[in-house]
mmCIF file of C-alpha atoms and ligand atoms in Angstrom:
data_model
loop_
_atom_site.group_PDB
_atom_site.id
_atom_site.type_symbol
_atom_site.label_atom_id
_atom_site.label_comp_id
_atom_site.label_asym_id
_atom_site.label_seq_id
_atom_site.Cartn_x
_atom_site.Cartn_y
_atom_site.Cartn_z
ATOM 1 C CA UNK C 17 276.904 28.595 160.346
ATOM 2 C CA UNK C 18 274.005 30.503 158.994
ATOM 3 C CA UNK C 19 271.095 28.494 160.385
ATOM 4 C CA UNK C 20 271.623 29.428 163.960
ATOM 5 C CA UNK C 21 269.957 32.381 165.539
ATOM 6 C CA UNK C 22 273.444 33.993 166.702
ATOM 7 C CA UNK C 23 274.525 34.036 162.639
ATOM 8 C CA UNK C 24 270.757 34.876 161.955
ATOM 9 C CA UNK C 25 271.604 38.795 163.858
ATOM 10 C CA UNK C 26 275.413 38.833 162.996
ATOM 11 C CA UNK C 27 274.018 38.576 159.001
ATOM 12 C CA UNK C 28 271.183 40.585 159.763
ATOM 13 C CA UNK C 29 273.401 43.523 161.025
ATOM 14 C CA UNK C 30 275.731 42.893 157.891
ATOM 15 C CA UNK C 31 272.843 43.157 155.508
ATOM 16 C CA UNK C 32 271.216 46.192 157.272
ATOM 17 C CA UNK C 33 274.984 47.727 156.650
ATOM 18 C CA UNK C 34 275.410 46.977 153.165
ATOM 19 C CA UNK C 35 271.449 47.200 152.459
ATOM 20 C CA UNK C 36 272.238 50.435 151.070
ATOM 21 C CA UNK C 37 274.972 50.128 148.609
ATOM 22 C CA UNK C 38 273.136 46.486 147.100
ATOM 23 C CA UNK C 39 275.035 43.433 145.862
ATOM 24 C CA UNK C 40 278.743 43.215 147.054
ATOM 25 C CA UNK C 41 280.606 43.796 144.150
ATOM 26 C CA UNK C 42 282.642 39.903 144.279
ATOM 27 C CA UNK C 43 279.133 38.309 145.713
ATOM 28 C CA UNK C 44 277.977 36.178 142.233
ATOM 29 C CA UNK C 45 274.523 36.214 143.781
ATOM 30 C CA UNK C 46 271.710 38.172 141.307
ATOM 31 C CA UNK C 47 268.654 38.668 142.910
ATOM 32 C CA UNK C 48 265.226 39.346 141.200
ATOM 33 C CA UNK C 49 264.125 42.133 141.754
ATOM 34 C CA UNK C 50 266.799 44.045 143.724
ATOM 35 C CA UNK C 51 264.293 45.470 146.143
ATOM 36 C CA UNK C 52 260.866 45.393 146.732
ATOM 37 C CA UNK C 53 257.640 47.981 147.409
ATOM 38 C CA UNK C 54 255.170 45.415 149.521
ATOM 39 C CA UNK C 55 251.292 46.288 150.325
ATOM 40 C CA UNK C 56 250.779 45.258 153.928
ATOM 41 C CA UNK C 57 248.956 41.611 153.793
ATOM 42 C CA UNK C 58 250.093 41.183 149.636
ATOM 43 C CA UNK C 59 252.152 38.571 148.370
ATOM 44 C CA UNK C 60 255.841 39.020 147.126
ATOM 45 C CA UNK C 61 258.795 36.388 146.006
ATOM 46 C CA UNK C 62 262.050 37.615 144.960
ATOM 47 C CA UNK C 63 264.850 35.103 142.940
ATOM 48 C CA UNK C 64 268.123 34.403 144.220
ATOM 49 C CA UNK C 65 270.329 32.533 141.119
ATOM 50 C CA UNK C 66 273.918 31.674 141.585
ATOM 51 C CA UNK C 67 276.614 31.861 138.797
ATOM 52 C CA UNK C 68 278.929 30.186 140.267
ATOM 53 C CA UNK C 69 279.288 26.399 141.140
ATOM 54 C CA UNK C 70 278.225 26.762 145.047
ATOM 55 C CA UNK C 71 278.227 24.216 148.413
ATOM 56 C CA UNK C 72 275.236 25.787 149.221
ATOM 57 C CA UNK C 73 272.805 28.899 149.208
ATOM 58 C CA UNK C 74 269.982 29.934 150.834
ATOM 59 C CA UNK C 75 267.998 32.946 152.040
ATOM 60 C CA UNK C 76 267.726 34.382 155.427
ATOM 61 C CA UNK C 77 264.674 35.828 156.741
ATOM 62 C CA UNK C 78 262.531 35.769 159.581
ATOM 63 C CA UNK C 79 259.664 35.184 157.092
ATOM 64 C CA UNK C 80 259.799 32.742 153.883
ATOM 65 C CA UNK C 81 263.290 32.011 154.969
ATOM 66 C CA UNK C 82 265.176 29.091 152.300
ATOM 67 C CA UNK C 83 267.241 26.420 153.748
ATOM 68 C CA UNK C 84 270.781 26.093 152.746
ATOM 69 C CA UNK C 85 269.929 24.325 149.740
ATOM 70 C CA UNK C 86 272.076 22.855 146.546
ATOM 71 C CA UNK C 87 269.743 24.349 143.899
ATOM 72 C CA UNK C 88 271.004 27.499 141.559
ATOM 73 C CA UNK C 89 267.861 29.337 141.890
ATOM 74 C CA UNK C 90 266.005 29.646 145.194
ATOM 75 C CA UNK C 91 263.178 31.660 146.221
ATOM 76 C CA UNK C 92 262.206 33.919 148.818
ATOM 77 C CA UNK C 93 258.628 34.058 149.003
ATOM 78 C CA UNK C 94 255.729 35.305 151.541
ATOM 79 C CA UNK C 95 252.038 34.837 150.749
ATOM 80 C CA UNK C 96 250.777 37.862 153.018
ATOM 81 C CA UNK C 97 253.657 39.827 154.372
ATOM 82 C CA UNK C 98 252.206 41.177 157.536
ATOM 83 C CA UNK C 99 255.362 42.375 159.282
ATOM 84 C CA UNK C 100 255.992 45.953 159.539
ATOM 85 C CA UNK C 101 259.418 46.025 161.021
ATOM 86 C CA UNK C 102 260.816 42.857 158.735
ATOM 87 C CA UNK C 103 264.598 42.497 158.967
ATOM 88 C CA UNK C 104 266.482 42.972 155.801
ATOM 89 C CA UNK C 105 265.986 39.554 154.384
ATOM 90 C CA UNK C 106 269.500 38.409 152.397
ATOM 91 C CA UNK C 107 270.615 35.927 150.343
ATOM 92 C CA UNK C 108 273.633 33.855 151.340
ATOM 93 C CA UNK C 109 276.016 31.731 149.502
ATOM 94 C CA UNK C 110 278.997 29.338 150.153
ATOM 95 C CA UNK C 111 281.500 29.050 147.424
ATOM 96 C CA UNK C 112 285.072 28.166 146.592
ATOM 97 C CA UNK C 113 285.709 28.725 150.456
ATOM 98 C CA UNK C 114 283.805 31.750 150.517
ATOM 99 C CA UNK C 115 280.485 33.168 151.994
ATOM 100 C CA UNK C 116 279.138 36.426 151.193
ATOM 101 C CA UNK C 117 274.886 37.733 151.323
ATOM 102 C CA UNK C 118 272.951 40.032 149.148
ATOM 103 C CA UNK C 119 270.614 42.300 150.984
ATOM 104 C CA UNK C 120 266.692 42.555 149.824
ATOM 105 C CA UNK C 121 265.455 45.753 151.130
ATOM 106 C CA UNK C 122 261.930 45.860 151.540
ATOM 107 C CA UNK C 123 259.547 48.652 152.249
ATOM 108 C CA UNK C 124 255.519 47.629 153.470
ATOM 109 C CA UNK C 125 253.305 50.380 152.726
ATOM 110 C CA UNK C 126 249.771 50.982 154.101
ATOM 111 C CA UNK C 127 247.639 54.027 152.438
ATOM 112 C CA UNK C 128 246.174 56.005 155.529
ATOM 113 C CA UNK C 129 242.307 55.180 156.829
ATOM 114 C CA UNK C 130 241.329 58.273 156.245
ATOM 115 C CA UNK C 131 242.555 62.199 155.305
ATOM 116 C CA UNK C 132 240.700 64.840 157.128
ATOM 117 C CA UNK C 133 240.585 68.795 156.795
ATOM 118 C CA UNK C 134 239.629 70.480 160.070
ATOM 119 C CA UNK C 135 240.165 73.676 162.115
ATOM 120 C CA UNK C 136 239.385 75.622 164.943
ATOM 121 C CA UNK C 137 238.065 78.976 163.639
ATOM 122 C CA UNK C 138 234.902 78.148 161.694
ATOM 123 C CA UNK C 139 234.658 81.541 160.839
ATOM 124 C CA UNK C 140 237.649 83.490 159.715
ATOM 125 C CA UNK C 141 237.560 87.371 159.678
ATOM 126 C CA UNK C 142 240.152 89.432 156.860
ATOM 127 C CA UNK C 143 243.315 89.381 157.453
ATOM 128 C CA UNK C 144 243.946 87.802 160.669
ATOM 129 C CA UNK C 145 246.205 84.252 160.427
ATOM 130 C CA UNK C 146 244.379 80.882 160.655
ATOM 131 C CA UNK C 147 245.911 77.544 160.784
ATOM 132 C CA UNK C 148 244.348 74.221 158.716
ATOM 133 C CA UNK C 149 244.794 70.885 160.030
ATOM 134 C CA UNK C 150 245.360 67.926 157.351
ATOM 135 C CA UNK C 151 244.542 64.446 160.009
ATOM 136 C CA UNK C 152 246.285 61.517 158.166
ATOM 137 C CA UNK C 153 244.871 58.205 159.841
ATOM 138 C CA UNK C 154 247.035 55.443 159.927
ATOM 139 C CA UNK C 155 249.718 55.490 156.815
ATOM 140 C CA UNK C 156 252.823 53.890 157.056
ATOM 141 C CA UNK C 157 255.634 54.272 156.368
ATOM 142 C CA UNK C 158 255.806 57.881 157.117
ATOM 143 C CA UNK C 159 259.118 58.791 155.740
ATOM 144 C CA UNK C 160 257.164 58.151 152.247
ATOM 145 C CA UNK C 161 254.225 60.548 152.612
ATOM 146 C CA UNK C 162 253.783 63.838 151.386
ATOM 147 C CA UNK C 163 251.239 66.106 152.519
ATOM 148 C CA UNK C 164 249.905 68.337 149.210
ATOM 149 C CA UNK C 165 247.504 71.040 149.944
ATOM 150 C CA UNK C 166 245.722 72.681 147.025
ATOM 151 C CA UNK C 167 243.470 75.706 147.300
ATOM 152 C CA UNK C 168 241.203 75.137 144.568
ATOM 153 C CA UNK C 169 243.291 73.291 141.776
ATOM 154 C CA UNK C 170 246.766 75.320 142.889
ATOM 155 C CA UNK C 171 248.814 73.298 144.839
ATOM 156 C CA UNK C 172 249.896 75.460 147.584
ATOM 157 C CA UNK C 173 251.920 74.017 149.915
ATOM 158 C CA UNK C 174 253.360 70.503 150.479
ATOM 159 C CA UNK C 175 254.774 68.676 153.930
ATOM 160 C CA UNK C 176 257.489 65.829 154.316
ATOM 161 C CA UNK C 177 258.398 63.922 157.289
ATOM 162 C CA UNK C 178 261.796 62.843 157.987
ATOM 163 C CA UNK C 179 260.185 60.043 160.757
ATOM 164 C CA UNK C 180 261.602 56.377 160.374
ATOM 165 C CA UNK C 181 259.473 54.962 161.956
ATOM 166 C CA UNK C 182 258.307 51.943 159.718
ATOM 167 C CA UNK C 183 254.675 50.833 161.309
ATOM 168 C CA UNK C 184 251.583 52.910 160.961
ATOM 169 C CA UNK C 185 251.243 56.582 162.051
ATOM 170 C CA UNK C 186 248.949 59.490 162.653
ATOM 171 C CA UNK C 187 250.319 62.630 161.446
ATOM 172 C CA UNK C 188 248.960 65.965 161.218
ATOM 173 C CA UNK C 189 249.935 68.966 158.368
ATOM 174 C CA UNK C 190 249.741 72.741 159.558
ATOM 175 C CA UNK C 191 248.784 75.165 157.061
ATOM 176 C CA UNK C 192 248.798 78.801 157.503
ATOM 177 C CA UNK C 193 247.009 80.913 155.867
ATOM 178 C CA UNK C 194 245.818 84.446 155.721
ATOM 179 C CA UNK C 195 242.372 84.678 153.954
ATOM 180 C CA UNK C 196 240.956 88.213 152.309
ATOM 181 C CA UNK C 197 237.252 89.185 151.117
ATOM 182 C CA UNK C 198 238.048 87.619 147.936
ATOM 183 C CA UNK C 199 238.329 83.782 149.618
ATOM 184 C CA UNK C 200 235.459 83.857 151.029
ATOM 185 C CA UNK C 201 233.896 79.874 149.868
ATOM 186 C CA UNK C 202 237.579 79.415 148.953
ATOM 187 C CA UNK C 203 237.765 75.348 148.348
ATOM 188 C CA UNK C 204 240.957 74.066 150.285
ATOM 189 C CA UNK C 205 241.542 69.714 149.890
ATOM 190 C CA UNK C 206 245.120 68.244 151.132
ATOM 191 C CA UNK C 207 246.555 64.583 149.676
ATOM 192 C CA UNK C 208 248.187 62.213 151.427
ATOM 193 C CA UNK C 209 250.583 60.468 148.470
ATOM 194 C CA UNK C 210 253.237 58.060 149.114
ATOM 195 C CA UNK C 211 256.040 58.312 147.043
ATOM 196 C CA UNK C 212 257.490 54.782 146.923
ATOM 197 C CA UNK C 213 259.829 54.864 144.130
ATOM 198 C CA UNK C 214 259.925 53.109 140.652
ATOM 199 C CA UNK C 215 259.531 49.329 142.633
ATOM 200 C CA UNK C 216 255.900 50.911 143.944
ATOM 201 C CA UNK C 217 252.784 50.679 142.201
ATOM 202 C CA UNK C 218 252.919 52.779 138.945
ATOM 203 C CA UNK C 219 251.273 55.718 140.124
ATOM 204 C CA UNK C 220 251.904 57.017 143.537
ATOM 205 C CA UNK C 221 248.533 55.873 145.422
ATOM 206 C CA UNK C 222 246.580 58.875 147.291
ATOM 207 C CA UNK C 223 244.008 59.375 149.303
ATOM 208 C CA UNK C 224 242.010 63.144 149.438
ATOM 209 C CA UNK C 225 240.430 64.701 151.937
ATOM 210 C CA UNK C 226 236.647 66.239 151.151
ATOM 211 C CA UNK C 227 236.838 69.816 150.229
ATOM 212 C CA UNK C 228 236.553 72.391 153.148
ATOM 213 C CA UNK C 229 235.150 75.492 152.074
ATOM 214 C CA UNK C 230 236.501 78.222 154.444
ATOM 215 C CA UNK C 231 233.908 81.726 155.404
ATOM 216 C CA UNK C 232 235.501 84.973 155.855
ATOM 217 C CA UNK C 233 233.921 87.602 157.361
ATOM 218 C CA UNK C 234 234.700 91.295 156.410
ATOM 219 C CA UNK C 235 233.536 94.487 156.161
ATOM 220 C CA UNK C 236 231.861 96.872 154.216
ATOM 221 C CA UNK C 237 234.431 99.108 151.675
ATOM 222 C CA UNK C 238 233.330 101.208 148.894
ATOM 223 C CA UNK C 239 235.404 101.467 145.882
ATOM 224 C CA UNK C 240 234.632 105.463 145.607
ATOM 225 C CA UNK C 241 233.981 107.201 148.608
ATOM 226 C CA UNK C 242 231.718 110.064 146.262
ATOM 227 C CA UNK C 243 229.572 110.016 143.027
ATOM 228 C CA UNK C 244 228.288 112.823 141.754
ATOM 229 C CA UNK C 245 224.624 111.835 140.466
ATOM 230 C CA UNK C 246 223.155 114.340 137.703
ATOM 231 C CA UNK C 247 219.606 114.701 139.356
ATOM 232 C CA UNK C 248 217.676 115.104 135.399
ATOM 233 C CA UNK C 249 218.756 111.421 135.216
ATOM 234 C CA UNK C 250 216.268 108.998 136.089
ATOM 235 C CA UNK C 251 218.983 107.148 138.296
ATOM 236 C CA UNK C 252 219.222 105.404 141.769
ATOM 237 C CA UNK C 253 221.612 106.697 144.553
ATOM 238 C CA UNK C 254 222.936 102.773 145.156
ATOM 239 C CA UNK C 255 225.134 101.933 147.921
ATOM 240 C CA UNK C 256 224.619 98.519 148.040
ATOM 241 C CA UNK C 257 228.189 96.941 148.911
ATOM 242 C CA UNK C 258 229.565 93.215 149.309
ATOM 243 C CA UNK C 259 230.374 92.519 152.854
ATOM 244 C CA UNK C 260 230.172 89.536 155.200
ATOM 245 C CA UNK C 261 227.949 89.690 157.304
ATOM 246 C CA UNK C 262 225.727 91.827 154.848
ATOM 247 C CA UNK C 263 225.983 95.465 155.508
ATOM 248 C CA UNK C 264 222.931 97.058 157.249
ATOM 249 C CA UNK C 265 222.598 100.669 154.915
ATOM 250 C CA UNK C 266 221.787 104.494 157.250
ATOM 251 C CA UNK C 267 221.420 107.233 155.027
ATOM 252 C CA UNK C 268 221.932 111.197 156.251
ATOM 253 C CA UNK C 269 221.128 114.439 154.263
ATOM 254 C CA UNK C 270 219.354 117.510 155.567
ATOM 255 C CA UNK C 271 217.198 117.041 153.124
ATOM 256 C CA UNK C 272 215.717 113.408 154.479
ATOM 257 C CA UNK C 273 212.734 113.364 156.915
ATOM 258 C CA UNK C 274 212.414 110.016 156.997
ATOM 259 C CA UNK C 275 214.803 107.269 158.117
ATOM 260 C CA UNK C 276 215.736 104.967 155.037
ATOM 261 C CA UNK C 277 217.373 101.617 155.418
ATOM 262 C CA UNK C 278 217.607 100.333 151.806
ATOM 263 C CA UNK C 279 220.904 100.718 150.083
ATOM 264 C CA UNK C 280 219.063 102.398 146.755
ATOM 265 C CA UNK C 281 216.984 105.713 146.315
ATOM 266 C CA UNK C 282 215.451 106.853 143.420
ATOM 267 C CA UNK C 283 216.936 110.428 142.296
ATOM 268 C CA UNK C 284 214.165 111.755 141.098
ATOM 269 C CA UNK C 285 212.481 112.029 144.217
ATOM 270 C CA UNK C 286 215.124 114.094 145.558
ATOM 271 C CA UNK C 287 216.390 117.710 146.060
ATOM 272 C CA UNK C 288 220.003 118.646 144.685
ATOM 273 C CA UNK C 289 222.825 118.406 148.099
ATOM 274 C CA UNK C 290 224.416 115.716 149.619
ATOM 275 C CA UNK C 291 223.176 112.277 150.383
ATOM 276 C CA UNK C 292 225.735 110.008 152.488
ATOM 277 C CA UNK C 293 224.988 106.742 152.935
ATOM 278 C CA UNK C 294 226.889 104.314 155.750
ATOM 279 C CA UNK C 295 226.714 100.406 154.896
ATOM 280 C CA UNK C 296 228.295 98.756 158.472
ATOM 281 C CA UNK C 297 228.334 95.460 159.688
ATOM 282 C CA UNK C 298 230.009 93.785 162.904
ATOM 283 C CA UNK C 299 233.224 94.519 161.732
ATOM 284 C CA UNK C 300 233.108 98.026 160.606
ATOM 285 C CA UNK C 301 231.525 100.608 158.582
ATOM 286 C CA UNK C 302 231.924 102.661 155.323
ATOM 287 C CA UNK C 303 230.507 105.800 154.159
ATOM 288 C CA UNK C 304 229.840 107.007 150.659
ATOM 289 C CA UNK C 305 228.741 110.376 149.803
ATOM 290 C CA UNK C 306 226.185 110.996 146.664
ATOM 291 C CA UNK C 307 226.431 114.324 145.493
ATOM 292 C CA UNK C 308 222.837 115.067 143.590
HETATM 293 C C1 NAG T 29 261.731 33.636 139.430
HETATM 294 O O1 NAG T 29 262.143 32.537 138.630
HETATM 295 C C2 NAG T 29 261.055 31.786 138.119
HETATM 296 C C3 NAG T 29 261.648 30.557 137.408
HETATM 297 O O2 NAG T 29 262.645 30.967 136.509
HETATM 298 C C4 NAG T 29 260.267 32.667 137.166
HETATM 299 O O3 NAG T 29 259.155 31.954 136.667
HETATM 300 C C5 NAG T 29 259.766 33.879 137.943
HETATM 301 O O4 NAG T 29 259.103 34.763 137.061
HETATM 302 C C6 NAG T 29 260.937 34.594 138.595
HETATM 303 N N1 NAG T 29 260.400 35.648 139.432
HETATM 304 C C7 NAG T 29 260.946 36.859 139.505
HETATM 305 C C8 NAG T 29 260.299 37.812 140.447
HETATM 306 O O5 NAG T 29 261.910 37.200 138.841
HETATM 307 C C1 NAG T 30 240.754 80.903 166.773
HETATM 308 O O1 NAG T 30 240.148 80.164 167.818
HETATM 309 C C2 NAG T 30 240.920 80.074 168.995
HETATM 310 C C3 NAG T 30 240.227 79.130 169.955
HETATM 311 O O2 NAG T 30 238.857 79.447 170.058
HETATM 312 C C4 NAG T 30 241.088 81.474 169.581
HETATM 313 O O3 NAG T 30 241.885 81.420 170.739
HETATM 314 C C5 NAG T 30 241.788 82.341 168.540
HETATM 315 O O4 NAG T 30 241.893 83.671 169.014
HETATM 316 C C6 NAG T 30 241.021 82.330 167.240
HETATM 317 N N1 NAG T 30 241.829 83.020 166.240
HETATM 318 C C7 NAG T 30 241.392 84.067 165.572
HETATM 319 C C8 NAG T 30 242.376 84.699 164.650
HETATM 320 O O5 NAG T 30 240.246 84.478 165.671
HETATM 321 C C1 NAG T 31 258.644 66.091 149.311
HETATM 322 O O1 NAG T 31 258.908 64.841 148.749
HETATM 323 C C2 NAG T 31 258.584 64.748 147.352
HETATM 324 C C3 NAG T 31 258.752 63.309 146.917
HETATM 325 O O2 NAG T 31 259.885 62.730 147.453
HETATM 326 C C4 NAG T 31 259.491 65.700 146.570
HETATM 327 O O3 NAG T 31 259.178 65.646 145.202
HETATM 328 C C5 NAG T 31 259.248 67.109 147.086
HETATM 329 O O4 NAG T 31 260.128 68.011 146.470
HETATM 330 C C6 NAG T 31 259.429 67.183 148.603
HETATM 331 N N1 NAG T 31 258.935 68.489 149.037
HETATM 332 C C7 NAG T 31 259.540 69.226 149.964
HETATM 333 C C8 NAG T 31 258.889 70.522 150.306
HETATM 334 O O5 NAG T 31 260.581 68.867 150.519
HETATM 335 C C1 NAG T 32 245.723 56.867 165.366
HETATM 336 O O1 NAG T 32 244.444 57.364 165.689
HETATM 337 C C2 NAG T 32 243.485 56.357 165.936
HETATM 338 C C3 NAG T 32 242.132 57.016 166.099
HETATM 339 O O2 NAG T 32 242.219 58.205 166.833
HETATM 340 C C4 NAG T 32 243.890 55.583 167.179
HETATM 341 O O3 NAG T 32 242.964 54.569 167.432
HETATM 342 C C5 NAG T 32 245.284 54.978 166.920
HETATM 343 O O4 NAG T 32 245.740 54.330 168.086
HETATM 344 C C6 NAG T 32 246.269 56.044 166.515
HETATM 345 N N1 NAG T 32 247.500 55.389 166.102
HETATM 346 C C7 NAG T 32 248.688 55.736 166.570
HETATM 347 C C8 NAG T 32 249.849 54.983 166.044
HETATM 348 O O5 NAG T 32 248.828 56.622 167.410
HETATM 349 C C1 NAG T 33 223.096 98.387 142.925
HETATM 350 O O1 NAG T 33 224.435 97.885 142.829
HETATM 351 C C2 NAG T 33 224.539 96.493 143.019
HETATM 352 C C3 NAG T 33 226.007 96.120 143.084
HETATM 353 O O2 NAG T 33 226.783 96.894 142.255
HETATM 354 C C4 NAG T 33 223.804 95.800 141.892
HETATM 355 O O3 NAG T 33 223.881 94.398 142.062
HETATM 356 C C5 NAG T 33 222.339 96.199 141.917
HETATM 357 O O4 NAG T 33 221.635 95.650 140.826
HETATM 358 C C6 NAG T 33 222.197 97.741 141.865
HETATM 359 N N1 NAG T 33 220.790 98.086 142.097
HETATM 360 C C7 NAG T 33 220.142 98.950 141.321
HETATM 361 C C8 NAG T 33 218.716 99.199 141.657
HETATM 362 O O5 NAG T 33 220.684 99.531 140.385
HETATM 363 C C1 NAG T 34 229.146 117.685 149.529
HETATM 364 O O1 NAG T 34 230.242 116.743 149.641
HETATM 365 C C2 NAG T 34 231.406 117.186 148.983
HETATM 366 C C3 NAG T 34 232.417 116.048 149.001
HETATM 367 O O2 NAG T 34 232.493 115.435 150.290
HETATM 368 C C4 NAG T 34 231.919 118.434 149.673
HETATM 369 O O3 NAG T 34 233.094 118.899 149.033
HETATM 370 C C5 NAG T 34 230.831 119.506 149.628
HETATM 371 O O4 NAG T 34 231.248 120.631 150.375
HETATM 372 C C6 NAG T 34 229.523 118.961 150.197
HETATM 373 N N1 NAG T 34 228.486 119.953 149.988
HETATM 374 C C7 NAG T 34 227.599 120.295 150.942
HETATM 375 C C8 NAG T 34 226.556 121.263 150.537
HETATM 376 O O5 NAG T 34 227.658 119.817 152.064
#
């Protein structure tokens, strides 16, 4: 009865049922190993023993299927297993009036193509929100991948998918993030790793994107907005300040003639009042006031 096509789906929708909770608890079918973690195009076998005296036992598949066969220990093996969607394969037996299947489930993983960092704001400016996109080429199956972003060696964020689908996907991780002055060159990389249990390989394989450093544009800000300069000192009036684009430097004091654009002046060259000084760039401007 099992070697027709109409018991071949029957079983099949038995086994996907039971699939989940393994051997039946009166089935005296072991099989070696209970499930299986298969690279797409790798080889895998699996041992079905009986420990019972039997009228027959064999294993149902639409791949490496086993004939109903009198032997104790049969095999279920595929050289390349090259079928994403494989129906749970079982092992059947007929004993002492009985027939009852052990379910193999099988999971055929594929580590994506390629893992990509890209987004749409080359340049970021402080403060504002910008999204990252992590492209994951061609990874299956989904339901097993997790998305880890790090920003330099901090993981920062991680995505899951809840997809079943069990052939290869694209899928694409969002990450927000609001950058300051201080991540400007920040280093951002995401991972695609697929988590396929304690039957997968040994460590979880991954595959890493290249590291995208990110520019932020800000503007000038002063961390005192005065300095009082002793004028006997041979010191420099400096205003130079970090921003991005650099800051062009104006300077105003009634006692300047001529127009200075560097962001240092000597103090010895000058009379005792106030010097300000404005560094400004694109995105803004900051004054400082030197008080000689
Ligand atoms: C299956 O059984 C054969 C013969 O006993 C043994 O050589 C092989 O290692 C077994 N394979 C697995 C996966 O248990
Ligand atoms: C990012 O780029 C998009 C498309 O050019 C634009 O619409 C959006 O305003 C930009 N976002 C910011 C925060 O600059
Ligand atoms: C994503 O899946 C991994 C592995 O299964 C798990 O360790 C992690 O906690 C999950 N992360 C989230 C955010 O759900
Ligand atoms: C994934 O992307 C590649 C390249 O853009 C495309 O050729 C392929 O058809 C896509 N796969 C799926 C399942 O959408
Ligand atoms: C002015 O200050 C900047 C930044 O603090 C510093 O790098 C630079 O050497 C200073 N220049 C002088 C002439 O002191
Ligand atoms: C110089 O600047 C300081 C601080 O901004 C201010 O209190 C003072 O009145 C200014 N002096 C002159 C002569 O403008």
């Amino acid at each position: 009865m099992f070697q027709n096509f109409f018991g071949l789906f029957f079983l099949s929708a038995l086994a996907q049922l039971i699939s989940f909770s393994g051997t039946l608890a009166e089935c005296p079918l072991p099989i070696s190993p209970q499930s299986v973690v298969v690279k797409f195009g790798d080889s895998v076998s699996v041992n079905c023993s009986s420990s019972v005296t039997h009228m027959g036992m064999g294993w149902e598949s639409t791949v490496g299927g086993v004939h109903l066969s009198t032997a104790s220990l049969i095999t279920w093996r595929v050289s390349e297993l090259t079928d994403w969607d494989i129906y749970t394969p079982f092992c059947y037996i007929n004993y002492d009036k009985q027939q009852c299947v052990v379910a193999l489930p099988v999971t055929v993983y594929k580590t994506p193509d390629s893992v990509s960092i890209s987004t749409v704001n080359l340049t970021m400016i402080e403060g504002n929100l910008y999204e990252l996109l992590c492209d994951v080429h061609n990874v299956a199956p989904v339901q097993k991948l997790t998305v880890n972003w790090y920003k330099g060696e901090t993981l920062v964020d991680q995505t899951n998918f809840t997809d079943t689908t069990k052939s290869p996907v694209n899928k694409t991780s969002k990450l927000l993030i609001r950058p300051d002055r201080a991540d400007d060159g920040a280093q951002y990389r995401c991972e695609a790793e697929l988590n396929l249990g304690d039957e997968g390989p040994q460590h979880p394989p991954t595959v890493t994107s290249k590291s995208f450093s990110i520019k932020v544009h800000y503007k000038p800000k002063h961390s005192r907005s005065t300095e009082k300069i002793s004028q006997s000192d041979d010191v420099s009036l400096n205003c130079t300040v970090k921003a991005n684009p650099a800051a062009v430097y104006t300077w105003h004091s009634k006692h300047l003639i001529e127009k200075i654009s560097s962001s240092v002046i000597q103090s010895s060259t000058l009379s005792p009042g106030n010097y300000t000084c404005t560094a400004a760039n694109y995105l803004g401007e900051d004054s400082k006031v030197f008080i000689v």
